[in-house]
JSON list of C-alpha atoms in Angstrom, two decimals:
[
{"chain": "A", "resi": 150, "resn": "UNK", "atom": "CA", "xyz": [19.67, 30.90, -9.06]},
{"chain": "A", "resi": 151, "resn": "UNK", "atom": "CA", "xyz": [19.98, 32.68, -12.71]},
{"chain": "A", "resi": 152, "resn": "UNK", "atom": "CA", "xyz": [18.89, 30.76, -15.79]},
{"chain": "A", "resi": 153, "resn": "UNK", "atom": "CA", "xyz": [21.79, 29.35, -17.70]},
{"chain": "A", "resi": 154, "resn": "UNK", "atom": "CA", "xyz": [21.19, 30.79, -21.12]},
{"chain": "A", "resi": 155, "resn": "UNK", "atom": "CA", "xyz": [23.04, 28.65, -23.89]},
{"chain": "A", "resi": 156, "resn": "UNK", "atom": "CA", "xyz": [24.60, 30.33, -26.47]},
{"chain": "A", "resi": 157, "resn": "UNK", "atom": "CA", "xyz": [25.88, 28.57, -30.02]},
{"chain": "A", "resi": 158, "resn": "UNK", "atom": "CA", "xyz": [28.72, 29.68, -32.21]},
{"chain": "A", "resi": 159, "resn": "UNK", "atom": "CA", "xyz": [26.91, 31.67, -35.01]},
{"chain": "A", "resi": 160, "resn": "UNK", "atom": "CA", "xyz": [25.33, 34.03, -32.21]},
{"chain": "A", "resi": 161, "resn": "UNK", "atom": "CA", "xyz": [29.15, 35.51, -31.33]},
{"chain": "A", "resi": 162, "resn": "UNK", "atom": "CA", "xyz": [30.69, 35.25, -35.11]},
{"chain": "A", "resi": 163, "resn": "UNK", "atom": "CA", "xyz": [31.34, 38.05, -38.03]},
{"chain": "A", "resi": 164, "resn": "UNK", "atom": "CA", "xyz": [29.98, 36.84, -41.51]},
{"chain": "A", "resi": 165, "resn": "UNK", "atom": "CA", "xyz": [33.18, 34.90, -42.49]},
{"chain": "A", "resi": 166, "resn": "UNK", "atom": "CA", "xyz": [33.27, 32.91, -39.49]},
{"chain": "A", "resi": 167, "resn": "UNK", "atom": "CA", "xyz": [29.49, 32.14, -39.67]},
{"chain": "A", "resi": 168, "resn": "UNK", "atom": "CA", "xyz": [29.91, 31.16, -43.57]},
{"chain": "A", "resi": 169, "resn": "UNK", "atom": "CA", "xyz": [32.71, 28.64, -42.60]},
{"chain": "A", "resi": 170, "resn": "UNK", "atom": "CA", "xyz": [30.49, 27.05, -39.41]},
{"chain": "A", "resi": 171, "resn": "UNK", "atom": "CA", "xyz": [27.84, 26.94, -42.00]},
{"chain": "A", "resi": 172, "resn": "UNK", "atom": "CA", "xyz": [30.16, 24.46, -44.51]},
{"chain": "A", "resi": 173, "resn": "UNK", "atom": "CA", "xyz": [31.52, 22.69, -41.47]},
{"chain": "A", "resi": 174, "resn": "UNK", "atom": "CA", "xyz": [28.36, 21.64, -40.09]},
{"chain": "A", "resi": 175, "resn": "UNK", "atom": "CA", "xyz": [25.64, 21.68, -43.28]},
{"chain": "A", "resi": 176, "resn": "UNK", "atom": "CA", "xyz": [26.12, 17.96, -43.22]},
{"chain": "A", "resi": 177, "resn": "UNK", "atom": "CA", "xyz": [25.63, 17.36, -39.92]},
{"chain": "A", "resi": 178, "resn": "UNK", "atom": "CA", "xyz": [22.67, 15.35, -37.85]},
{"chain": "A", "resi": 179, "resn": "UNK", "atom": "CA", "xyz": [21.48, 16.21, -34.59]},
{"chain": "A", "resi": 180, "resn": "UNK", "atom": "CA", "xyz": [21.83, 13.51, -32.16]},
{"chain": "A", "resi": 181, "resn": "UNK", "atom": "CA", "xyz": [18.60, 11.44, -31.80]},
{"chain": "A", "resi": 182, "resn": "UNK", "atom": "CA", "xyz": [19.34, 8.79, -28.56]},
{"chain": "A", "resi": 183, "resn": "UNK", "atom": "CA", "xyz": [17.46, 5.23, -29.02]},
{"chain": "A", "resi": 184, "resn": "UNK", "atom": "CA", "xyz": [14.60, 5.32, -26.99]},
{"chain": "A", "resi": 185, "resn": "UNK", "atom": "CA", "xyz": [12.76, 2.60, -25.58]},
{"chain": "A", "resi": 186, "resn": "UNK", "atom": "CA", "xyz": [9.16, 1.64, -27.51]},
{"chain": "A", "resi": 187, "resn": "UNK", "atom": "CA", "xyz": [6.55, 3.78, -25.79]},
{"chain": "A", "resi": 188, "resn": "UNK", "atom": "CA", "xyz": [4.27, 1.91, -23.80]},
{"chain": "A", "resi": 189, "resn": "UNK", "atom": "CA", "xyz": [0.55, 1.33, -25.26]},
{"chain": "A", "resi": 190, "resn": "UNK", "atom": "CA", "xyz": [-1.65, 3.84, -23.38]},
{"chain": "A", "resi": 191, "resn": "UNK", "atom": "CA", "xyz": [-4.12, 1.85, -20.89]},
{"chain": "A", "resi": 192, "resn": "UNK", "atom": "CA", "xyz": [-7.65, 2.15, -22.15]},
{"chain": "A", "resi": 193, "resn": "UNK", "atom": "CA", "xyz": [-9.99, 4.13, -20.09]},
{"chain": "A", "resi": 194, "resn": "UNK", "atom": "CA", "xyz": [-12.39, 1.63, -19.94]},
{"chain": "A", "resi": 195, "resn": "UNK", "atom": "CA", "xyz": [-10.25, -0.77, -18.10]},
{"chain": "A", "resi": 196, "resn": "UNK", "atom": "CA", "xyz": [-11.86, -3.73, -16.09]},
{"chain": "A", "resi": 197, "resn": "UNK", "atom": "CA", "xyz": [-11.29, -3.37, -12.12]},
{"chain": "A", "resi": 198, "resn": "UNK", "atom": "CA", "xyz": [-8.70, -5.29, -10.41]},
{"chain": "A", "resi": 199, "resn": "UNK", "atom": "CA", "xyz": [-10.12, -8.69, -9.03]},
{"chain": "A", "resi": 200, "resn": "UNK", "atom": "CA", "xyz": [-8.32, -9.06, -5.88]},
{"chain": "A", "resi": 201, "resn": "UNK", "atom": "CA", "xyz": [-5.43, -12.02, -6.41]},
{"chain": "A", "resi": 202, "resn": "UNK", "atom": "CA", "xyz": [-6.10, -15.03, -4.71]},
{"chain": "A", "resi": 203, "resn": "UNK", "atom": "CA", "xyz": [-3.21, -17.02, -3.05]},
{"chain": "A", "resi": 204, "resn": "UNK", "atom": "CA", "xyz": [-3.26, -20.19, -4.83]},
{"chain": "A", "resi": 205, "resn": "UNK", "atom": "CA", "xyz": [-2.04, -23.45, -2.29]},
{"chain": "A", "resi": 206, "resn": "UNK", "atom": "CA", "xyz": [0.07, -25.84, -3.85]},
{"chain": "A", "resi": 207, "resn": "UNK", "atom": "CA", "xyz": [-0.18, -29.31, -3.65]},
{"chain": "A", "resi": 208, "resn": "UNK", "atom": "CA", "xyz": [2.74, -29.15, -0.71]},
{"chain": "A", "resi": 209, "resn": "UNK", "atom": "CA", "xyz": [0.57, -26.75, 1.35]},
{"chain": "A", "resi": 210, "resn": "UNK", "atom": "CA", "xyz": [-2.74, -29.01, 1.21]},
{"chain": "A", "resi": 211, "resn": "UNK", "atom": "CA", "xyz": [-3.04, -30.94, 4.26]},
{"chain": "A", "resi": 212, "resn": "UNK", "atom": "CA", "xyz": [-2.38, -34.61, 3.79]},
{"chain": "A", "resi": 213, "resn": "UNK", "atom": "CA", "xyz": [-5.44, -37.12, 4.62]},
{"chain": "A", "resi": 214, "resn": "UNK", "atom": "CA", "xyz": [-4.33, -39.50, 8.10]},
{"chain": "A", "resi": 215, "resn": "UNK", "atom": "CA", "xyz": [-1.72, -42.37, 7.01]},
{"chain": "A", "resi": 216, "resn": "UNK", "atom": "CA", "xyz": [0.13, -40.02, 4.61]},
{"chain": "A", "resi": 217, "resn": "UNK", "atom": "CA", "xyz": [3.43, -38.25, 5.46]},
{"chain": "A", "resi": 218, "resn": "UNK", "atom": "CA", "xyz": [4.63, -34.78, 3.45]},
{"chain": "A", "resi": 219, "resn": "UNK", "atom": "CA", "xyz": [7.71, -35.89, 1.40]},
{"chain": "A", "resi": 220, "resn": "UNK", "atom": "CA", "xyz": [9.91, -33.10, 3.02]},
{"chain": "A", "resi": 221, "resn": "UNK", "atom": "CA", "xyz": [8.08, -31.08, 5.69]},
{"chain": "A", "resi": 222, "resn": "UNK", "atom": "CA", "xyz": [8.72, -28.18, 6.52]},
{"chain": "A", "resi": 223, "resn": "UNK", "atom": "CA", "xyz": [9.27, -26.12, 10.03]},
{"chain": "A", "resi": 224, "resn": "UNK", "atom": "CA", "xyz": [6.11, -24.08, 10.62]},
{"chain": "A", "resi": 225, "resn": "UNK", "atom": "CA", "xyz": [7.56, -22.75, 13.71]},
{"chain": "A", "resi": 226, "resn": "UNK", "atom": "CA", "xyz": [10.79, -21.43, 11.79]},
{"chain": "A", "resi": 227, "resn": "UNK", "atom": "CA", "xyz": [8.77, -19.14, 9.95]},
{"chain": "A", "resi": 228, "resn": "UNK", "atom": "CA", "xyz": [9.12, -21.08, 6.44]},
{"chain": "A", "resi": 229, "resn": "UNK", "atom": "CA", "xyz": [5.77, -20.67, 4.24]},
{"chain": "A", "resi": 230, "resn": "UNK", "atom": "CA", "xyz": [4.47, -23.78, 2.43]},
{"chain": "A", "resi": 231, "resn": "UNK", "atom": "CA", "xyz": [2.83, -22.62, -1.39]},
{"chain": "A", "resi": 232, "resn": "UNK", "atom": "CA", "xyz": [3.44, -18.99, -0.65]},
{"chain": "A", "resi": 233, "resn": "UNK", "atom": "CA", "xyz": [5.52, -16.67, -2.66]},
{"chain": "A", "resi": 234, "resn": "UNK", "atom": "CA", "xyz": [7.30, -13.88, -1.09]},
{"chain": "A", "resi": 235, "resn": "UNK", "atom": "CA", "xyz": [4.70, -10.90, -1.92]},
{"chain": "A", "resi": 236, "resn": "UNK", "atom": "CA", "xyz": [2.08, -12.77, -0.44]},
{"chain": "A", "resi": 237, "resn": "UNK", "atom": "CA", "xyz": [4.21, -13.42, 2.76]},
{"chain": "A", "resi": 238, "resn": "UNK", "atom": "CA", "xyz": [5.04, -9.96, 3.35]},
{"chain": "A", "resi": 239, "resn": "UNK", "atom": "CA", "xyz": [1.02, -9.07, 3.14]},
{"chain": "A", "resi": 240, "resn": "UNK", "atom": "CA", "xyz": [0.26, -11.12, 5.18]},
{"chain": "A", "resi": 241, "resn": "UNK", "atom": "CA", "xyz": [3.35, -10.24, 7.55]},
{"chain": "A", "resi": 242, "resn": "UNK", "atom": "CA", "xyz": [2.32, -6.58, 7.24]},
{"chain": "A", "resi": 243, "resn": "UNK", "atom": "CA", "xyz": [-1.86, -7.64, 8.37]},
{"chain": "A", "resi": 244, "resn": "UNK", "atom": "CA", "xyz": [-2.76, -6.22, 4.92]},
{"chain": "A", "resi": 245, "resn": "UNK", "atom": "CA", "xyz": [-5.08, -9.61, 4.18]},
{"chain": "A", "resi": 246, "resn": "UNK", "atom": "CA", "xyz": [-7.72, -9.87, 5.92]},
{"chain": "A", "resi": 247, "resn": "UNK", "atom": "CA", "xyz": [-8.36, -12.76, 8.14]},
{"chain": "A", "resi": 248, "resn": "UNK", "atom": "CA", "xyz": [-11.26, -14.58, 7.17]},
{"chain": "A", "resi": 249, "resn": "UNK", "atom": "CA", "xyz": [-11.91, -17.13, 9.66]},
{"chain": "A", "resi": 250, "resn": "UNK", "atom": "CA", "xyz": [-10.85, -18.30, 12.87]},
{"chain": "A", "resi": 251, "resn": "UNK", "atom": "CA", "xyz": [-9.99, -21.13, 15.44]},
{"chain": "A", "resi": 252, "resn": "UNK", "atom": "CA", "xyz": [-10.27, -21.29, 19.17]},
{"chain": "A", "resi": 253, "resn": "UNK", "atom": "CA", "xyz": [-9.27, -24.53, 20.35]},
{"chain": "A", "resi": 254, "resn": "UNK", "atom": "CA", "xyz": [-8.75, -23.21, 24.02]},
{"chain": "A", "resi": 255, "resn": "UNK", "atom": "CA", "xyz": [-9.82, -25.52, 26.72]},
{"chain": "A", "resi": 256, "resn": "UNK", "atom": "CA", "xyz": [-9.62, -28.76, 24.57]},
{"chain": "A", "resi": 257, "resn": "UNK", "atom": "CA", "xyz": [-7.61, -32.01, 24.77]},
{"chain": "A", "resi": 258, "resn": "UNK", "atom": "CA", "xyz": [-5.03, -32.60, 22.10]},
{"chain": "A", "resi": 259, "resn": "UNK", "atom": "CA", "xyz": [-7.01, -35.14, 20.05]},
{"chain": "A", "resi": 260, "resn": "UNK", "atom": "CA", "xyz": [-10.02, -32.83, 19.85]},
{"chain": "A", "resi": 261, "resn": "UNK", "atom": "CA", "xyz": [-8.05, -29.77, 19.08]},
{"chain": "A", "resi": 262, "resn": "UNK", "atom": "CA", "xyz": [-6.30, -32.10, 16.20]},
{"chain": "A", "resi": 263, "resn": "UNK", "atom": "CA", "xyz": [-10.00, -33.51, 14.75]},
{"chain": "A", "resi": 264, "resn": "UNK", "atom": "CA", "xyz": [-11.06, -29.43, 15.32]},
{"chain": "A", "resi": 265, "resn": "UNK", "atom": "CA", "xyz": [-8.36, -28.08, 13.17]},
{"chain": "A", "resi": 266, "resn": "UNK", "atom": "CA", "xyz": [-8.40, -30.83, 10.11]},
{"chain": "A", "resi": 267, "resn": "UNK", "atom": "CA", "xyz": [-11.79, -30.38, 9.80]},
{"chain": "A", "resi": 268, "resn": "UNK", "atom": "CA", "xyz": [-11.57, -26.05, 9.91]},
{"chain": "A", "resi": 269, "resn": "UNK", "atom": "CA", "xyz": [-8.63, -26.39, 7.77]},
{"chain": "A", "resi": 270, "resn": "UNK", "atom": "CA", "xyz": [-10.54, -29.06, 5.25]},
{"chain": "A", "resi": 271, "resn": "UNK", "atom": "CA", "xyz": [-13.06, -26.81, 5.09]},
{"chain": "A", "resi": 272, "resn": "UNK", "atom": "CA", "xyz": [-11.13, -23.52, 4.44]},
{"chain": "A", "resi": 273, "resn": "UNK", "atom": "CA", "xyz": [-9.50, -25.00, 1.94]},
{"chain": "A", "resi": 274, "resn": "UNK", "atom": "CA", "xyz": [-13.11, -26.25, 0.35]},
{"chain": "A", "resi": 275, "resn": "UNK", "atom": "CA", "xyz": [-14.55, -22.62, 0.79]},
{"chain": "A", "resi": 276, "resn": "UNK", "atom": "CA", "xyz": [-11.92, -20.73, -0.54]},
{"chain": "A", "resi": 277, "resn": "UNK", "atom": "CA", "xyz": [-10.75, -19.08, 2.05]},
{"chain": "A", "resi": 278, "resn": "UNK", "atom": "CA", "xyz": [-7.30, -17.55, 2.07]},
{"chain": "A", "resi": 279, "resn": "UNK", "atom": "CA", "xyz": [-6.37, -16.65, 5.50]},
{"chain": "A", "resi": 280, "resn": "UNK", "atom": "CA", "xyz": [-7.35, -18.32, 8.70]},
{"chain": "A", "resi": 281, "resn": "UNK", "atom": "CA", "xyz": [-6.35, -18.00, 12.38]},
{"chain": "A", "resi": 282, "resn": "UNK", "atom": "CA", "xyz": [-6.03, -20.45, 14.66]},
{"chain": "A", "resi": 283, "resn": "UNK", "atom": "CA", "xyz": [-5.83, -19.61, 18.25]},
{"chain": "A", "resi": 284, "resn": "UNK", "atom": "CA", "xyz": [-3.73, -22.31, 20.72]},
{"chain": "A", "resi": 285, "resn": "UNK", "atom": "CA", "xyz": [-4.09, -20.32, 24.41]},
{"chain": "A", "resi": 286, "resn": "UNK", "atom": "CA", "xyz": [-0.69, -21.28, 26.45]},
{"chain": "A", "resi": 287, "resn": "UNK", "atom": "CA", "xyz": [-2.29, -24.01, 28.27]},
{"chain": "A", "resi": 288, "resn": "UNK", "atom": "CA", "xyz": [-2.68, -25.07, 31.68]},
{"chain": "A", "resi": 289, "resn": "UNK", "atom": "CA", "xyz": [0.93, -24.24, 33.52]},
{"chain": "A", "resi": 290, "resn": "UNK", "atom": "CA", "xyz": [1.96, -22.50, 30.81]},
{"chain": "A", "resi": 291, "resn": "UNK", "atom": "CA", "xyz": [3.25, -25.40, 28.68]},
{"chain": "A", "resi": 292, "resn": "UNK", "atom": "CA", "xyz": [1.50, -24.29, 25.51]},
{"chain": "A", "resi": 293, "resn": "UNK", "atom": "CA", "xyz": [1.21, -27.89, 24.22]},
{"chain": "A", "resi": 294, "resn": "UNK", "atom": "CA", "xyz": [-1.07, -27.08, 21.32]},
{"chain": "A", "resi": 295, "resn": "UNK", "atom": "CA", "xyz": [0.76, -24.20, 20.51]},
{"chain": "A", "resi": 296, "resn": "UNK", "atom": "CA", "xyz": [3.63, -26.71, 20.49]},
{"chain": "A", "resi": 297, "resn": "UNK", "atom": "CA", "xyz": [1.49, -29.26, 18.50]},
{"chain": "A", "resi": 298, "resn": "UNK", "atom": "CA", "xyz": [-0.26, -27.45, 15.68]},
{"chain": "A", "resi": 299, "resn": "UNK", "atom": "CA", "xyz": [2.50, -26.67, 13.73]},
{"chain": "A", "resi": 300, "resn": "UNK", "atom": "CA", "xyz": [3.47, -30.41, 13.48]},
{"chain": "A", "resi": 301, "resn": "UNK", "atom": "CA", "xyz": [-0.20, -31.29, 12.84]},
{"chain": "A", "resi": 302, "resn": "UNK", "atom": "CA", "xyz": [-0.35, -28.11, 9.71]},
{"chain": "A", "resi": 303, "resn": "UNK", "atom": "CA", "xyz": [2.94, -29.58, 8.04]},
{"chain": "A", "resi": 304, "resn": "UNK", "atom": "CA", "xyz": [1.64, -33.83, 7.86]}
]
Protein backbone atom coordinates (compact mmCIF):
# COMPACT_ATOMS: atom_id res chain seq x y z
CA UNK A 1 0.00 0.00 0.00
CA UNK A 2 1.56 3.57 -1.18
CA UNK A 3 1.91 6.36 1.37
CA UNK A 4 -0.78 8.93 1.06
CA UNK A 5 1.23 12.08 0.66
CA UNK A 6 -0.91 15.26 1.65
CA UNK A 7 -0.60 18.09 -0.29
CA UNK A 8 -1.91 21.88 0.81
CA UNK A 9 -3.02 24.66 -1.47
CA UNK A 10 0.15 26.90 -1.69
CA UNK A 11 2.20 23.75 -3.01
CA UNK A 12 -0.09 23.77 -6.52
CA UNK A 13 -0.67 27.80 -6.75
CA UNK A 14 1.08 30.72 -9.02
CA UNK A 15 2.14 33.81 -6.84
CA UNK A 16 -1.30 35.57 -7.01
CA UNK A 17 -3.16 32.73 -5.82
CA UNK A 18 -0.62 32.03 -2.99
CA UNK A 19 -0.73 35.93 -1.97
CA UNK A 20 -4.60 35.72 -1.67
CA UNK A 21 -4.46 32.14 0.51
CA UNK A 22 -1.93 34.02 2.44
CA UNK A 23 -4.68 37.08 3.40
CA UNK A 24 -7.42 34.50 3.68
CA UNK A 25 -5.86 32.42 6.18
CA UNK A 26 -3.06 34.88 8.11
CA UNK A 27 -5.64 35.02 10.83
CA UNK A 28 -6.29 31.72 11.20
CA UNK A 29 -5.59 29.05 14.27
CA UNK A 30 -4.84 25.58 13.88
CA UNK A 31 -7.20 23.38 15.56
CA UNK A 32 -5.97 22.32 19.05
CA UNK A 33 -8.78 19.40 20.38
CA UNK A 34 -9.32 19.50 24.39
CA UNK A 35 -7.45 16.84 25.73
CA UNK A 36 -7.92 15.11 28.81
CA UNK A 37 -5.27 16.15 31.91
CA UNK A 38 -2.33 13.81 31.48
CA UNK A 39 -2.07 11.38 34.07
CA UNK A 40 0.79 11.93 36.86
CA UNK A 41 3.60 9.51 35.89
CA UNK A 42 3.85 6.56 38.62
CA UNK A 43 7.04 6.93 40.57
CA UNK A 44 9.61 4.33 40.08
CA UNK A 45 9.97 3.68 43.47
CA UNK A 46 6.51 2.47 43.95
CA UNK A 47 5.61 0.20 47.02
CA UNK A 48 4.55 -3.53 45.91
CA UNK A 49 1.05 -4.53 45.76
CA UNK A 50 -0.14 -6.12 49.16
CA UNK A 51 -2.41 -8.74 48.04
CA UNK A 52 -6.30 -7.46 48.81
CA UNK A 53 -7.91 -9.20 51.43
CA UNK A 54 -11.68 -10.08 51.16
CA UNK A 55 -13.15 -8.28 53.96
CA UNK A 56 -16.55 -10.37 55.58
CA UNK A 57 -19.29 -8.30 56.47
CA UNK A 58 -21.18 -8.47 59.39
CA UNK A 59 -23.97 -10.63 57.22
CA UNK A 60 -21.28 -13.21 56.30
CA UNK A 61 -20.00 -13.81 60.04
CA UNK A 62 -21.54 -16.79 61.41
CA UNK A 63 -24.12 -16.08 64.05
CA UNK A 64 -23.39 -17.55 67.74
CA UNK A 65 -26.38 -20.61 68.60
CA UNK A 66 -29.88 -18.86 69.53
CA UNK A 67 -29.44 -16.15 66.85
CA UNK A 68 -31.15 -16.23 63.42
CA UNK A 69 -29.63 -14.08 60.17
CA UNK A 70 -32.26 -11.34 59.53
CA UNK A 71 -32.66 -12.45 55.81
CA UNK A 72 -30.60 -15.53 54.92
CA UNK A 73 -29.55 -16.25 52.11
CA UNK A 74 -29.48 -19.59 49.70
CA UNK A 75 -25.94 -20.96 49.81
CA UNK A 76 -26.92 -23.65 47.52
CA UNK A 77 -28.27 -21.05 44.83
CA UNK A 78 -24.96 -19.80 44.37
CA UNK A 79 -25.65 -16.27 46.16
CA UNK A 80 -22.35 -14.93 48.03
CA UNK A 81 -22.79 -13.41 51.51
CA UNK A 82 -20.04 -10.12 51.98
CA UNK A 83 -18.53 -10.77 48.61
CA UNK A 84 -18.37 -8.38 45.78
CA UNK A 85 -18.43 -9.56 42.31
CA UNK A 86 -14.47 -9.44 41.51
CA UNK A 87 -13.83 -11.46 44.36
CA UNK A 88 -16.54 -14.04 43.26
CA UNK A 89 -15.27 -14.51 39.92
CA UNK A 90 -11.56 -15.28 41.56
CA UNK A 91 -12.60 -17.39 43.40
CA UNK A 92 -14.98 -18.98 40.62
CA UNK A 93 -11.96 -19.02 38.30
CA UNK A 94 -9.55 -21.08 41.44
CA UNK A 95 -7.29 -17.98 41.22
CA UNK A 96 -7.34 -17.73 45.39
CA UNK A 97 -5.79 -20.03 46.92
CA UNK A 98 -7.45 -22.27 49.35
CA UNK A 99 -6.06 -21.97 52.62
CA UNK A 100 -7.57 -24.48 54.75
CA UNK A 101 -9.76 -27.32 54.69
CA UNK A 102 -12.63 -29.54 56.17
CA UNK A 103 -13.27 -33.22 56.01
CA UNK A 104 -16.21 -34.05 57.90
CA UNK A 105 -16.59 -37.52 56.09
CA UNK A 106 -17.67 -40.34 58.24
CA UNK A 107 -19.30 -38.12 61.01
CA UNK A 108 -22.83 -37.76 62.44
CA UNK A 109 -24.65 -34.54 61.74
CA UNK A 110 -24.17 -32.95 65.19
CA UNK A 111 -20.42 -33.54 65.09
CA UNK A 112 -19.99 -32.40 61.57
CA UNK A 113 -22.14 -29.13 62.79
CA UNK A 114 -19.79 -28.57 66.24
CA UNK A 115 -16.67 -29.47 63.50
CA UNK A 116 -17.54 -26.77 61.11
CA UNK A 117 -18.50 -23.74 63.71
CA UNK A 118 -15.52 -24.26 65.35
CA UNK A 119 -13.16 -24.42 61.72
CA UNK A 120 -15.22 -21.63 60.55
CA UNK A 121 -14.78 -19.58 64.11
CA UNK A 122 -11.45 -20.08 63.77
CA UNK A 123 -10.89 -19.07 60.08
CA UNK A 124 -12.52 -16.21 60.63
CA UNK A 125 -10.11 -15.49 63.93
CA UNK A 126 -6.93 -16.36 61.77
CA UNK A 127 -7.59 -14.48 58.89
CA UNK A 128 -8.06 -16.77 56.57
CA UNK A 129 -9.86 -16.01 53.34
CA UNK A 130 -10.76 -19.14 51.66
CA UNK A 131 -11.64 -22.44 53.18
CA UNK A 132 -12.98 -25.78 51.90
CA UNK A 133 -15.16 -27.85 53.42
CA UNK A 134 -15.55 -31.32 52.20
CA UNK A 135 -19.30 -33.15 52.85
CA UNK A 136 -18.59 -36.86 51.01
CA UNK A 137 -22.24 -38.02 49.58
CA UNK A 138 -22.98 -40.10 52.49
CA UNK A 139 -24.00 -43.47 53.16
CA UNK A 140 -26.70 -44.43 50.17
CA UNK A 141 -25.93 -41.59 48.50
CA UNK A 142 -28.20 -39.15 50.35
CA UNK A 143 -25.54 -36.51 50.85
CA UNK A 144 -27.16 -35.24 54.08
CA UNK A 145 -24.31 -32.98 55.10
CA UNK A 146 -23.87 -31.83 51.81
CA UNK A 147 -27.59 -31.07 52.18
CA UNK A 148 -27.02 -29.58 55.71
CA UNK A 149 -24.00 -27.30 55.60
CA UNK A 150 -25.29 -24.77 53.61
CA UNK A 151 -28.20 -24.20 56.10
CA UNK A 152 -25.73 -24.44 59.01
CA UNK A 153 -23.08 -21.51 56.91
CA UNK A 154 -26.18 -19.07 56.40
CA UNK A 155 -27.63 -19.10 60.60
Amino acid sequence: MAATVMTFPQDNMDDDDAAVWERLTRGVKAYEPELPPARPAKSPKAKPKQPRRATVTPSARPLSAGKQASQPIDLRSGEKAGIDGATRRRLAQGQIPIEARLDLHGLTAAQAERRLARFVDQAARTGVRCVLVITGKGSEGKGVLRRLVPLWLKT
